[in-house]
Amino acid sequence: MSADLADPRILRDAASRAGAWPFEEARKIVSRIARTGQKKVIFETGYGPSGLPHIGTFGEVARTSMVRHAFEVLTGGDVETTLIAFSDDMDGLRKVPDNIPNKELVAAHLGKPLTQIPDPFGTQASFGAHNNARLRGFLDTFGFEYEFASATDYYTSGRFDAALLRLLARYETVMAIMLPSFRQERAATYSPFLPIHPLTGIVMQVPLEEIDAAAGTIAWRDPQTHERFVTPVTGGHAKLQWKPDWAMRWYALGVDYEMAGKDLIDSAKLSGEIVRALGGTPPEGFIYELFLDEEGQKISKSKGNGLAIEEWLTYASPESLSLFMYQKPTTAKRLYFDAIPRTVDDYLALLDAYPRQDWKERLGNPVWHIHDGAPPAPEILRHEGRGTAISFGMLLNLAAVANSEDPQVLWGFLRRYAPDVLPATHPRLDKLVIYAVRYFRDFVRPSKIYRAPDDVECAALRQISERLAALPESASAEEIQTVLYDIARPIPRYQDFSAKGATPERPGVSNEWFNMLYEVLLGERRGPRFGSFIALYGIAQTRRLIADALDGALMRGHATSTEELTARVPFHRAPQE
């Protein structure tokens, strides 16, 4: 980066005009502090640890961190910022999650705060502590700067006492806000305060008989024994229903910014009204769309559908996951295994483009936000004086034609193409190779479907082999691509007269030409730029591949390897724990 681009004044000026969504969000906070004059801004993300952490939880922290960084750039670092990752671990567990061991152990403690339920995994003091540790461990691997907060700690330590007493003093106002949102039967028994049963430890959802704001207590009866209890609302003896709790937290902590999913729009509005009733100001916010699983259903911690955090990281880098979170946050997206290759290659393409961009383009490039303004240089392979960035899709296809789960086999192709490349000089490529062979093993090989070429396709494939034989082994990807186009143009089924620049004498080439090559030679519906693939895989190797396709060896070999794979292990999916 040149010296002028490193100048903070130039960066700040460019940021003030940047159109990327984190900057749009950050400008809302800049306007907020212009009104208040405050010198510290609190960002918050919330986490309900009733199930194992999932990618949606990470997404909220990642996106909020992007907005935080954009805000710091806009304000030149003159305003202190803190990101609080808040865990609602004092919530009563309503049902046993589907994706945990020792369900009977947890079932015996239903209704208690999560931090009072034994850990079914046997690693922490409680189920809440286990899930908190999982969340913190993952956030730490990404290097997020945050302050972890536990509802149990904040309630029991007295940190929320003043806000709880204030809410109790304004009980009727809060009830007037909440009751219209309920049906009649729910409204008849609703109370924003949930006492903790002093004998059973269960979080009680009961109507209140008496409110004593001066004493800071609530009176209620056990619905089973009818025994009357008087409970302080302070010191962790009671907690709030989640909407008043959300509002109380905003008020007590002075939260300035918090995102929420589309399903919480109405809840955020109600909580905002409660904050105003307490005398505070609701935080600035951003409503994001929900993630969907393979079937188009909302992902859920308790169901365990969609992708677990560890599953994405089995097959792809943390940076690719951050990109998935950055892209189109207001659009619902399927979060499943087939999103991984496309996202990885999108990330690599954006990283490759970054050095050639001006500041306006850079601040709109997701990698700037993913890497806090300092993206690493792309890793390039040098071949015959030309630079090539290797894609995830390319590596998957190399693994497919080699039919190998051995990273060293892929490195053999890479070293043949660029002899000077080493894992030590290209560490990110080394990781990409490992991700690719895992993904090939678990998803590509089981789903590959080769087909036999028809007579027209056989003739075209023979012509490709003959034309490749006339090229030097060091032929460039562009030279090979030109040969492929030239072979396809005279074949009627592959002619595209609507393509840009097409003429009757020189028609364009339709995608069906390359689809045929993918299906017959790779057993795939999609694939890489074929000239680049051949240059990397090798001309001699590609000619052998064509020969195997023509005599049926590819189909026979794949059928045999699939049978062996099915007999050995039916289908691999990374474990949840």
Coordinates of C-alpha atoms in Angstrom, one line a residue, residues 5 7-28 30 66-77 358-364 368-369 373:
L5 CA -3.2 5.4 1.0
D7 CA -2.6 8.3 5.5
P8 CA -5.4 8.1 8.1
R9 CA -6.9 11.4 6.9
I10 CA -7.3 10.0 3.4
L11 CA -8.8 6.8 4.7
R12 CA -11.2 8.7 7.0
D13 CA -12.3 10.8 4.1
A14 CA -12.9 7.8 1.8
A15 CA -14.8 6.1 4.7
S16 CA -17.1 9.0 5.1
R17 CA -18.3 8.4 1.6
A18 CA -18.1 4.6 1.5
G19 CA -21.3 2.8 0.5
A20 CA -20.6 -0.6 2.1
W21 CA -23.3 -1.6 4.7
P22 CA -20.9 -1.5 7.7
F23 CA -20.2 2.1 7.0
E24 CA -23.8 2.9 6.6
E25 CA -24.5 1.4 10.0
A26 CA -21.5 3.1 11.5
R27 CA -22.7 6.5 10.3
K28 CA -25.9 6.0 12.4
V30 CA -21.7 8.8 14.5
M66 CA -17.3 -5.0 11.1
V67 CA -19.6 -2.1 12.1
R68 CA -17.4 -1.4 15.1
H69 CA -14.3 -1.2 13.0
A70 CA -16.0 1.0 10.4
F71 CA -17.1 3.3 13.2
E72 CA -13.5 3.5 14.6
V73 CA -12.2 4.5 11.1
L74 CA -14.9 7.1 10.7
T75 CA -14.1 8.6 14.1
G76 CA -10.4 8.3 13.8
G77 CA -10.2 6.2 17.0
D358 CA -8.5 2.3 -5.4
W359 CA -9.7 3.3 -2.0
K360 CA -13.4 3.6 -3.0
E361 CA -13.3 0.0 -4.3
R362 CA -11.3 -1.3 -1.4
L363 CA -13.7 0.0 1.3
G364 CA -16.5 -1.7 -0.6
W368 CA -11.2 -5.0 3.9
H369 CA -14.0 -5.5 6.5
G373 CA -8.6 -3.0 7.0

